Amino acid sequence: MRIDGIPASPGYAEGPLFDLDQPPAGYEAKTGAAEEKAALEGAIGRAVGRLAALIETADGDAAGILEFHIAMLEDDALSGPAFAAIGSGQAADAAWRAALDGEIAGYEASDQDYFRARAADLRDIRDQVLRALSEDSAPAPPPGAILYGEDIAPTRFLETDWSKGGGIALKRGSAASHVAMLARSRGVPMVVGLDIPAGPLTGAALLDAERGGIVFSPSPAETETFRQSASSFAGRQGAARTFLTEPAVTKAGTTVRVQVNIAYPSDVDGIDISTCDGVGLMRTEFLFGKTLPDEETQYHAYRKVLEWAGDKPVTIRTVDAGGDKPVPGFTVKETNPFLGLRGIRLSLARRDIFRVQIRALLRAAIHGNLKVMFPMIATPDEYSQAAALFAGEQAALAAQGVAHRLPPLGIMVEVPSVALAPEAFADVAFFSIGSNDLTQYVMAAARDNAAVAHLNSIRHPAVLRLIAAVAAFGQEKGIPVSLCGDAGGDPAAIPALLEAGLRDLSVAPAQLAMAKAAIADVPV
Ligand code: PEP
Ligand code: MG
């Protein structure tokens, strides 16, 4: 049985089916105190193991922090109260949370800076063990599985091991969603808008994310045809790879800068810096995941990417939480989150959280060629407020004698008010067009809704006209303009973007070769 849908991340996957909509796995209480005790010991052990593995790849400062976390986890004084509570009948997760929360409150109440700063470490440790506890009972997909269901959260995507292949088949979702963007950046095949029948499905399936479709219980003939298409796709990708090591140049000899979009510091591990012109967009909201990262965690994440890039630019975007990227403890529940407290609006409303990120960025800036941009800017006042916060934190770091640098500050152009009246922003250091959001706001078609996906097209003249206007404004005023929406890596959209005047694109790493190959074909 073949069902057609919309391709969201190209590629082919053949493998067992895995139902994403199984009831959410939380921590399952065990039958007695001895089992609860064993569960907590096991979870602490796994958290220690994970930290030890991270130390292998961490640099000096980060390794020091991780070692400190391990030492705390191995300290009986910290876990003692939790084990005592288990002895008097509590479940492992509640006992651990209560014990750590008690410690954290004590540290937070201290009048010494040093001890107050340790509260963040304790929160981190608390959450690592809680995560390890609930993973005990969470069903994990088998290697190479095709994950199917209503939708998939970005964090679930990031937690999945894609090293053995696999793919995603969704009933809802959209090619413009954040998880689709993550799938493209990791080269994970994904199809959305599939009318998958209700009820559990078993056996193997064939996912064709080039044309957009899935075949359940395939016949030998279907499998044969599928494998031929998969190998032709791999062949075309291989051919495009010859463009990877060369600068991107059009048919007419125009040079185009091609940078990469990343979501996670570890994304750069698989990219050869010589194949791109830097990082055009580092999304930081995924760092925020299930817990709010402290200043040290963020500083090390940004520093890692800056050091990897050397003297090439790295544009880090301040957190764009909200919309379809909820962050527990930060974002608010809204009836229309794409039009709500999202991006810079939320950061300006929660300055305590924003300031932590600003300090981490200012400190990391000394390790490379950093630029910082703000997401979802709609008015010049938002930019001025954000820039003033940078100046304020810079002064505070200078007063404390902490090494730092103020990077150039630019804005995303993704709200139509900015694209229509860019002259209000003549003092920003650069513009970066967020075509994913710009398109959804111009077309009034939510980027995560398969039912309106046909409207969500960057090639609509209204969207292209705005992009061309911003490119022309930047040219006139000498303000650099790039584009970091996913259209930049789409071979079908690249000719229109270059014709609109853009010469600077930032694309998902998996799209780099195909984008350069497509640029070579454009006559401008
Ligand atoms: C965009 O909107 O095009 C963009 C790059 O930002 P995000 O996809 O993270 O919203
Ligand atoms: Mg956006």
Coordinates of C-alpha atoms and ligand atoms in Angstrom, one line a residue:
M1 CA 0.0 0.0 0.0
R2 CA 1.5 3.3 -1.1
I3 CA 0.5 6.7 0.5
D4 CA 1.6 10.0 -1.0
G5 CA 2.7 13.0 1.0
I6 CA 5.0 16.0 0.9
P7 CA 8.8 15.6 0.9
A8 CA 10.3 17.5 3.8
S9 CA 13.9 16.2 3.8
P10 CA 15.2 14.4 0.7
G11 CA 16.4 10.8 0.8
Y12 CA 15.3 7.2 1.1
A13 CA 14.8 4.9 4.1
E14 CA 14.0 1.2 4.2
G15 CA 13.4 -0.3 7.7
P16 CA 11.0 -1.4 10.5
L17 CA 8.2 0.9 11.5
F18 CA 8.2 2.6 14.9
D19 CA 5.0 4.3 16.3
L20 CA 5.8 7.8 17.6
D21 CA 2.4 8.1 19.3
Q22 CA 2.8 5.3 21.9
P23 CA 1.8 6.7 25.3
P24 CA 4.5 9.0 26.6
A25 CA 7.0 7.2 28.8
G26 CA 7.6 8.8 32.2
Y27 CA 9.3 7.2 35.1
E28 CA 7.6 4.0 36.0
A29 CA 7.4 3.3 39.7
K30 CA 8.9 0.0 40.7
T31 CA 7.5 -2.7 43.0
G32 CA 9.6 -2.0 46.1
A33 CA 12.2 0.0 47.8
A34 CA 15.1 -2.3 46.7
E35 CA 14.1 -1.9 43.1
E36 CA 13.7 1.9 43.5
K37 CA 17.1 2.1 45.0
A38 CA 18.6 0.0 42.2
A39 CA 16.8 2.3 39.6
L40 CA 18.4 5.4 41.2
E41 CA 21.8 3.9 41.4
G42 CA 21.6 2.8 37.8
A43 CA 20.5 6.3 36.7
I44 CA 23.3 8.0 38.6
G45 CA 25.7 5.5 37.0
R46 CA 24.4 6.3 33.5
A47 CA 24.6 10.0 34.1
V48 CA 28.2 9.6 35.3
G49 CA 29.0 7.5 32.2
R50 CA 27.5 10.1 29.9
L51 CA 29.6 12.8 31.5
A52 CA 32.7 10.8 31.3
A53 CA 32.1 10.2 27.5
L54 CA 31.6 14.0 27.1
I55 CA 34.9 14.7 28.8
E56 CA 36.6 12.7 26.1
T57 CA 35.8 15.4 23.5
A58 CA 35.7 18.5 25.8
D59 CA 38.3 21.2 26.0
G60 CA 40.1 22.2 29.3
D61 CA 37.5 24.4 30.9
A62 CA 34.5 22.2 29.9
A63 CA 36.3 19.1 31.1
G64 CA 36.9 20.7 34.4
I65 CA 33.2 21.5 34.8
L66 CA 32.2 18.0 33.8
E67 CA 34.6 16.5 36.2
F68 CA 33.1 18.6 39.0
H69 CA 29.7 17.3 38.1
I70 CA 30.9 13.7 38.3
A71 CA 32.5 14.3 41.6
M72 CA 29.2 15.7 43.0
L73 CA 27.2 12.8 41.6
E74 CA 29.6 10.4 43.3
D75 CA 29.3 12.2 46.6
D76 CA 27.2 10.1 49.0
A77 CA 26.3 13.3 51.0
L78 CA 24.3 14.5 48.0
S79 CA 22.4 11.2 47.2
G80 CA 22.1 10.1 50.9
P81 CA 18.8 11.9 51.6
A82 CA 17.3 10.5 48.3
F83 CA 18.2 6.9 49.3
A84 CA 16.8 7.6 52.8
A85 CA 13.5 8.8 51.3
I86 CA 13.3 5.7 49.1
G87 CA 13.7 3.6 52.2
S88 CA 10.6 5.3 53.6
G89 CA 8.5 4.5 50.6
Q90 CA 9.1 7.2 48.0
A91 CA 9.7 6.5 44.3
A92 CA 13.2 7.1 42.9
D93 CA 12.3 10.1 40.8
A94 CA 10.4 12.0 43.5
A95 CA 13.0 11.2 46.1
W96 CA 15.9 12.4 43.9
R97 CA 14.0 15.6 42.9
A98 CA 13.1 16.4 46.5
A99 CA 16.6 15.8 47.8
L100 CA 18.3 17.9 45.1
D101 CA 15.7 20.7 45.3
G102 CA 16.4 20.9 49.0
E103 CA 20.1 21.3 48.3
I104 CA 19.5 23.8 45.5
A105 CA 17.4 26.0 47.7
G106 CA 20.2 26.0 50.3
Y107 CA 22.8 27.0 47.8
E108 CA 20.5 29.7 46.3
A109 CA 19.9 31.2 49.8
S110 CA 23.7 31.5 50.4
D111 CA 25.1 35.0 50.8
Q112 CA 28.3 34.0 49.0
D113 CA 28.5 34.2 45.2
Y114 CA 30.5 31.0 44.9
F115 CA 27.8 28.9 46.5
R116 CA 25.0 30.6 44.7
A117 CA 26.7 29.9 41.4
R118 CA 26.9 26.2 42.3
A119 CA 23.1 26.0 42.4
A120 CA 23.1 25.9 38.6
D121 CA 25.5 22.9 38.6
L122 CA 23.1 21.2 41.0
R123 CA 20.1 21.8 38.8
D124 CA 22.0 20.3 35.9
I125 CA 22.9 17.2 37.9
R126 CA 19.4 16.8 39.1
D127 CA 18.0 16.9 35.6
Q128 CA 20.7 14.6 34.2
V129 CA 19.7 11.9 36.6
L130 CA 15.9 12.5 36.1
R131 CA 16.4 12.1 32.4
A132 CA 18.4 8.9 32.9
L133 CA 15.6 7.6 35.2
S134 CA 12.8 8.1 32.7
E135 CA 14.8 6.8 29.8
D136 CA 14.7 3.5 31.7
S137 CA 11.1 3.0 30.6
A138 CA 11.0 5.0 27.3
P139 CA 10.8 2.7 24.3
A140 CA 13.6 3.5 21.9
P141 CA 13.2 2.9 18.1
P142 CA 15.2 0.0 16.7
P143 CA 18.3 1.1 14.6
G144 CA 17.3 2.3 11.1
A145 CA 13.6 2.5 11.9
I146 CA 11.0 4.7 10.1
L147 CA 9.4 6.7 12.8
Y148 CA 5.7 7.4 12.0
G149 CA 2.9 9.3 13.7
E150 CA 1.1 12.6 14.1
D151 CA 4.2 14.8 14.5
I152 CA 7.6 14.7 16.1
A153 CA 9.1 17.2 18.6
P154 CA 12.5 18.7 17.8
T155 CA 13.9 17.3 21.1
R156 CA 12.7 13.8 20.2
F157 CA 14.4 14.1 16.9
L158 CA 17.7 15.2 18.5
E159 CA 17.5 12.3 21.0
T160 CA 17.2 9.7 18.3
D161 CA 20.2 7.9 17.0
W162 CA 20.2 8.3 13.2
S163 CA 23.7 6.8 12.7
K164 CA 22.2 3.6 11.3
G165 CA 19.8 5.4 8.9
G166 CA 16.0 5.6 9.3
G167 CA 13.5 8.2 8.4
I168 CA 10.3 10.1 9.5
A169 CA 6.8 9.7 8.2
L170 CA 4.2 12.2 9.6
K171 CA 0.5 12.7 9.3
R172 CA 0.8 16.4 10.1
G173 CA 3.9 18.6 10.0
S174 CA 5.3 20.6 7.2
A175 CA 8.5 21.0 5.1
A176 CA 8.9 24.4 6.7
S177 CA 8.8 23.2 10.3
H178 CA 11.8 23.2 12.6
V179 CA 12.0 19.5 12.8
A180 CA 12.1 19.3 9.0
M181 CA 14.9 21.8 9.1
L182 CA 16.8 19.6 11.6
A183 CA 16.1 16.5 9.4
R184 CA 17.6 18.3 6.4
S185 CA 20.6 19.4 8.3
R186 CA 21.3 15.8 9.4
G187 CA 20.3 14.3 6.1
V188 CA 17.4 12.3 7.7
P189 CA 14.7 11.5 5.1
M190 CA 11.3 12.9 6.1
V191 CA 7.8 13.0 4.5
V192 CA 4.9 15.0 6.0
G193 CA 1.1 15.3 5.3
L194 CA 0.7 11.5 4.9
D195 CA -2.8 10.0 5.4
I196 CA -1.4 7.1 7.5
P197 CA -4.2 4.7 8.6
A198 CA -5.1 4.6 12.2
G199 CA -3.9 1.7 14.4
P200 CA -0.5 0.1 15.0
L201 CA 1.4 -0.8 11.8
T202 CA 4.0 -3.5 11.8
G203 CA 6.7 -4.9 9.5
A204 CA 9.0 -3.0 7.2
A205 CA 8.2 0.1 5.1
L206 CA 9.9 2.0 2.2
L207 CA 10.1 5.8 2.7
D208 CA 10.6 7.8 -0.5
A209 CA 11.4 11.3 0.7
E210 CA 12.5 12.5 -2.7
R211 CA 9.0 12.4 -4.4
G212 CA 7.1 12.1 -1.0
G213 CA 5.5 8.8 -0.2
I214 CA 5.6 5.6 1.9
V215 CA 4.9 2.0 1.0
F216 CA 3.7 -0.4 3.8
S217 CA 4.2 -4.1 3.4
P218 CA 6.0 -3.7 0.0
S219 CA 6.0 -6.4 -2.7
P220 CA 9.4 -7.6 -4.0
A221 CA 8.9 -5.6 -7.2
E222 CA 8.2 -2.4 -5.1
T223 CA 11.3 -3.0 -3.1
E224 CA 13.4 -3.5 -6.2
T225 CA 12.2 -0.2 -7.8
F226 CA 12.7 1.6 -4.5
R227 CA 16.3 0.4 -4.2
Q228 CA 17.0 1.6 -7.7
S229 CA 15.7 5.1 -7.0
A230 CA 17.6 5.2 -3.7
S231 CA 20.9 4.3 -5.4
S232 CA 20.2 6.9 -8.2
F233 CA 19.7 9.5 -5.5
A234 CA 23.0 8.5 -3.8
G235 CA 24.7 8.7 -7.2
R236 CA 23.4 12.3 -7.8
Q237 CA 24.5 13.3 -4.3
G238 CA 27.9 11.9 -5.0
A239 CA 28.2 13.9 -8.2
A240 CA 27.2 17.1 -6.4
R241 CA 29.9 16.4 -3.8
T242 CA 32.5 17.4 -6.4
F243 CA 31.3 21.0 -6.0
L244 CA 31.7 20.8 -2.2
T245 CA 35.4 21.7 -2.1
E246 CA 35.2 24.5 -4.6
P247 CA 33.9 28.1 -4.0
A248 CA 30.3 28.6 -5.3
V249 CA 30.3 30.4 -8.6
T250 CA 27.4 31.0 -11.0
K251 CA 27.5 30.3 -14.8
A252 CA 28.3 34.0 -15.3
G253 CA 31.2 33.8 -12.9
T254 CA 29.5 35.6 -9.9
T255 CA 30.8 34.4 -6.6
V256 CA 28.1 33.5 -4.0
R257 CA 29.0 33.1 -0.3
V258 CA 27.6 29.8 1.1
Q259 CA 27.6 29.4 4.8
V260 CA 26.0 26.7 6.9
N261 CA 23.1 26.6 9.4
I262 CA 23.6 24.7 12.6
A263 CA 21.4 23.9 15.6
Y264 CA 23.8 22.2 18.0
P265 CA 27.5 22.7 18.6
S266 CA 28.2 19.1 17.7
D267 CA 26.8 19.7 14.2
V268 CA 30.1 21.1 13.2
D269 CA 32.0 17.9 14.0
G270 CA 30.9 16.4 10.7
I271 CA 31.6 19.6 8.6
D272 CA 34.9 20.5 6.9
I273 CA 35.3 24.2 7.5
S274 CA 37.1 24.6 4.1
T275 CA 33.8 23.6 2.3
C276 CA 31.8 26.6 3.6
D277 CA 32.2 30.4 4.2
G278 CA 31.3 30.2 7.9
V279 CA 28.2 29.7 10.0
G280 CA 25.4 32.0 8.7
L281 CA 23.0 30.9 11.5
M282 CA 23.5 29.0 14.7
R283 CA 20.1 28.5 16.2
T284 CA 20.4 28.5 20.0
E285 CA 17.0 27.4 21.1
F286 CA 17.8 23.7 20.8
L287 CA 20.6 24.2 23.4
F288 CA 17.7 25.3 25.7
G289 CA 16.1 21.9 25.2
K290 CA 14.3 20.7 28.3
T291 CA 16.2 22.9 30.8
L292 CA 17.6 26.4 30.7
P293 CA 21.3 26.2 30.1
D294 CA 23.5 28.2 32.4
E295 CA 26.2 30.7 31.3
E296 CA 29.0 28.3 31.4
T297 CA 27.2 25.7 29.3
Q298 CA 26.3 28.3 26.7
Y299 CA 29.8 29.9 26.7
H300 CA 31.4 26.5 26.0
A301 CA 28.9 25.7 23.2
Y302 CA 29.5 29.0 21.4
R303 CA 33.3 28.9 22.0
K304 CA 33.4 25.4 20.4
V305 CA 31.8 26.6 17.2
L306 CA 33.9 29.8 17.1
E307 CA 37.1 27.9 17.5
W308 CA 36.1 25.4 14.8
A309 CA 35.4 28.2 12.4
G310 CA 38.8 30.0 12.9
D311 CA 38.7 33.4 11.3
K312 CA 35.5 32.6 9.3
P313 CA 32.4 34.4 10.6
V314 CA 30.0 32.6 13.0
T315 CA 26.5 34.3 13.3
I316 CA 24.9 33.1 16.5
R317 CA 21.2 34.0 16.9
T318 CA 19.9 34.8 20.4
V319 CA 17.3 32.4 21.5
D320 CA 14.2 32.2 19.3
A321 CA 12.0 30.2 21.7
G322 CA 8.2 30.2 21.2
G323 CA 6.2 29.4 18.1
D324 CA 6.8 25.7 17.5
K325 CA 9.8 25.7 19.7
P326 CA 8.5 25.7 23.3
V327 CA 11.1 25.7 26.1
P328 CA 9.8 24.5 29.5
G329 CA 10.3 27.2 32.2
F330 CA 10.6 29.9 29.5
T331 CA 7.9 30.1 26.9
V332 CA 4.2 30.7 27.8
K333 CA 1.1 28.8 26.6
E334 CA -0.7 30.9 23.9
T335 CA -3.6 30.3 21.6
N336 CA -1.6 31.5 18.6
P337 CA 2.1 31.0 19.4
F338 CA 3.5 32.0 16.0
L339 CA 1.9 35.5 16.5
G340 CA 2.8 35.7 20.2
L341 CA 5.6 36.1 22.7
R342 CA 8.3 34.5 20.5
G343 CA 12.0 35.3 19.7
I344 CA 13.2 38.8 20.8
R345 CA 9.8 39.6 22.3
L346 CA 10.2 36.8 24.8
S347 CA 13.9 37.6 25.5
L348 CA 13.0 41.2 26.2
A349 CA 10.2 40.1 28.5
R350 CA 12.5 37.6 30.4
R351 CA 15.6 39.7 30.7
D352 CA 17.0 37.5 33.5
I353 CA 17.3 34.6 31.0
F354 CA 18.4 36.9 28.1
R355 CA 21.2 38.4 30.2
V356 CA 22.7 35.0 30.8
Q357 CA 22.9 34.3 27.1
I358 CA 24.3 37.8 26.4
R359 CA 27.1 37.3 28.9
A360 CA 28.0 33.9 27.4
L361 CA 28.1 35.5 23.9
L362 CA 30.2 38.5 25.0
R363 CA 32.7 36.1 26.6
A364 CA 32.8 33.7 23.8
A365 CA 33.3 36.5 21.2
I366 CA 37.1 36.6 22.0
H367 CA 37.5 33.1 20.6
G368 CA 36.6 33.9 17.0
N369 CA 34.8 36.0 14.4
L370 CA 31.4 36.3 16.1
K371 CA 28.3 38.1 14.9
V372 CA 25.1 38.1 16.9
M373 CA 21.6 38.5 15.5
F374 CA 18.2 38.9 17.0
P375 CA 15.2 36.8 15.8
M376 CA 11.6 38.1 15.2
I377 CA 12.5 41.8 15.2
A378 CA 9.4 43.8 14.2
T379 CA 10.3 47.3 15.3
P380 CA 13.5 49.4 15.7
D381 CA 12.8 49.8 19.4
E382 CA 13.2 46.1 20.0
Y383 CA 16.6 46.2 18.3
S384 CA 17.7 49.2 20.4
Q385 CA 16.5 47.5 23.6
A386 CA 18.5 44.4 22.8
A387 CA 21.6 46.4 21.8
A388 CA 21.3 48.3 25.1
L389 CA 21.3 45.1 27.1
F390 CA 24.5 44.0 25.3
A391 CA 26.1 47.4 26.2
G392 CA 25.0 47.0 29.8
E393 CA 26.4 43.5 30.2
Q394 CA 29.5 44.5 28.4
A395 CA 30.1 47.3 31.0
A396 CA 29.4 44.9 33.8
L397 CA 32.0 42.4 32.4
A398 CA 34.5 45.2 32.0
A399 CA 34.0 46.3 35.5
Q400 CA 34.6 42.7 36.7
G401 CA 37.7 42.4 34.6
V402 CA 36.2 39.5 32.6
A403 CA 37.6 39.0 29.1
H404 CA 35.0 39.8 26.4
R405 CA 34.3 41.6 23.1
L406 CA 31.2 43.3 21.7
P407 CA 30.3 41.6 18.4
P408 CA 28.5 43.3 15.5
L409 CA 24.8 43.1 16.1
G410 CA 22.3 42.4 13.3
I411 CA 18.8 41.3 12.8
M412 CA 16.7 38.6 11.1
V413 CA 14.3 39.9 8.5
E414 CA 11.4 37.5 8.9
V415 CA 8.6 39.8 10.1
P416 CA 7.0 41.6 7.1
S417 CA 7.2 45.0 8.9
V418 CA 11.0 44.9 8.6
A419 CA 11.0 43.8 5.0
L420 CA 8.5 46.5 4.0
A421 CA 10.2 49.3 5.9
P422 CA 13.9 48.4 6.2
E423 CA 14.9 52.1 6.3
A424 CA 13.9 52.1 10.0
F425 CA 16.9 49.8 10.6
A426 CA 19.7 51.6 8.9
D427 CA 22.0 51.3 12.0
V428 CA 22.1 47.5 12.2
A429 CA 25.3 45.8 11.3
F430 CA 23.7 43.3 9.0
F431 CA 20.4 41.7 7.8
S432 CA 19.7 38.0 7.5
I433 CA 16.5 37.0 5.8
G434 CA 14.5 34.3 7.6
S435 CA 12.6 33.1 4.6
N436 CA 10.8 30.4 6.6
D437 CA 9.0 32.8 8.8
L438 CA 8.8 35.6 6.2
T439 CA 6.9 33.3 3.9
Q440 CA 4.5 32.1 6.6
Y441 CA 3.7 35.6 7.7
V442 CA 3.4 37.0 4.2
M443 CA 1.2 34.1 3.0
A444 CA -0.7 33.7 6.3
A445 CA 0.1 29.9 6.1
A446 CA 1.5 28.3 9.2
R447 CA 4.8 26.6 8.6
D448 CA 3.9 23.5 10.6
N449 CA 0.5 22.9 8.9
A450 CA 0.4 20.4 6.1
A451 CA -3.1 21.5 5.0
V452 CA -1.7 24.9 3.9
A453 CA 1.7 23.8 2.8
H454 CA 0.8 24.5 -0.9
L455 CA 0.6 28.2 0.1
N456 CA 3.9 28.2 1.9
S457 CA 6.0 29.0 -1.1
I458 CA 9.0 31.3 -1.1
R459 CA 8.6 31.6 -4.9
H460 CA 5.4 33.5 -4.6
P461 CA 6.0 36.9 -6.2
A462 CA 5.0 38.7 -2.9
V463 CA 7.7 37.0 -1.0
L464 CA 10.4 37.4 -3.7
R465 CA 9.5 41.1 -4.1
L466 CA 10.2 41.7 -0.4
I467 CA 13.5 39.8 -0.6
A468 CA 14.6 41.8 -3.6
A469 CA 13.7 45.0 -1.8
V470 CA 15.7 44.1 1.2
A471 CA 18.7 43.1 -0.9
A472 CA 18.5 46.4 -2.8
F473 CA 18.2 48.4 0.4
G474 CA 21.3 46.7 1.8
Q475 CA 23.2 47.3 -1.3
E476 CA 22.3 51.0 -1.3
K477 CA 23.3 51.5 2.3
G478 CA 26.3 49.2 2.4
I479 CA 24.6 46.8 4.9
P480 CA 25.4 43.1 4.2
V481 CA 22.3 41.0 3.5
S482 CA 22.2 37.2 3.6
L483 CA 19.5 34.6 3.7
C484 CA 19.4 31.8 6.2
G485 CA 15.9 30.3 5.7
D486 CA 15.8 26.8 4.3
A487 CA 15.0 28.1 0.8
G488 CA 18.8 29.0 0.5
G489 CA 19.6 25.2 0.3
D490 CA 16.7 24.4 -2.1
P491 CA 18.0 23.9 -5.6
A492 CA 14.5 24.8 -6.9
A493 CA 14.5 28.2 -5.1
I494 CA 18.2 29.2 -5.6
P495 CA 17.8 30.7 -9.1
A496 CA 15.0 33.0 -7.9
L497 CA 17.0 34.1 -4.8
L498 CA 20.1 35.0 -6.9
E499 CA 17.9 36.9 -9.4
A500 CA 16.4 38.8 -6.4
G501 CA 19.9 40.1 -5.8
L502 CA 21.2 37.9 -3.0
R503 CA 24.8 36.8 -3.0
D504 CA 25.0 35.3 0.4
L505 CA 23.1 32.1 1.4
S506 CA 23.3 30.0 4.5
V507 CA 22.1 26.4 4.1
A508 CA 21.7 23.1 6.0
P509 CA 25.1 21.2 6.0
A510 CA 23.5 18.3 4.2
Q511 CA 22.4 20.7 1.4
L512 CA 25.8 22.4 0.9
A513 CA 26.9 20.3 -2.1
M514 CA 23.5 20.4 -3.8
A515 CA 23.3 24.2 -3.2
K516 CA 26.7 24.8 -4.7
A517 CA 25.9 22.6 -7.7
A518 CA 22.6 24.5 -8.2
I519 CA 24.4 27.9 -8.0
A520 CA 26.8 26.7 -10.7
D521 CA 23.8 26.4 -13.0
V522 CA 22.3 29.9 -12.5
P523 CA 23.0 32.3 -15.4
V524 CA 23.2 35.6 -13.3
Ligands
PEP1 C1 13.6 31.5 9.2 O1 12.5 31.9 9.8 O2 13.7 31.5 8.0 C2 14.7 31.1 10.1 C3 15.9 30.9 9.5 O3 14.5 31.0 11.4 P1 13.8 29.7 12.0 O4 13.5 28.7 10.9 O5 14.6 29.2 13.1 O6 12.5 30.3 12.6
MG2 MG 12.4 32.3 11.9

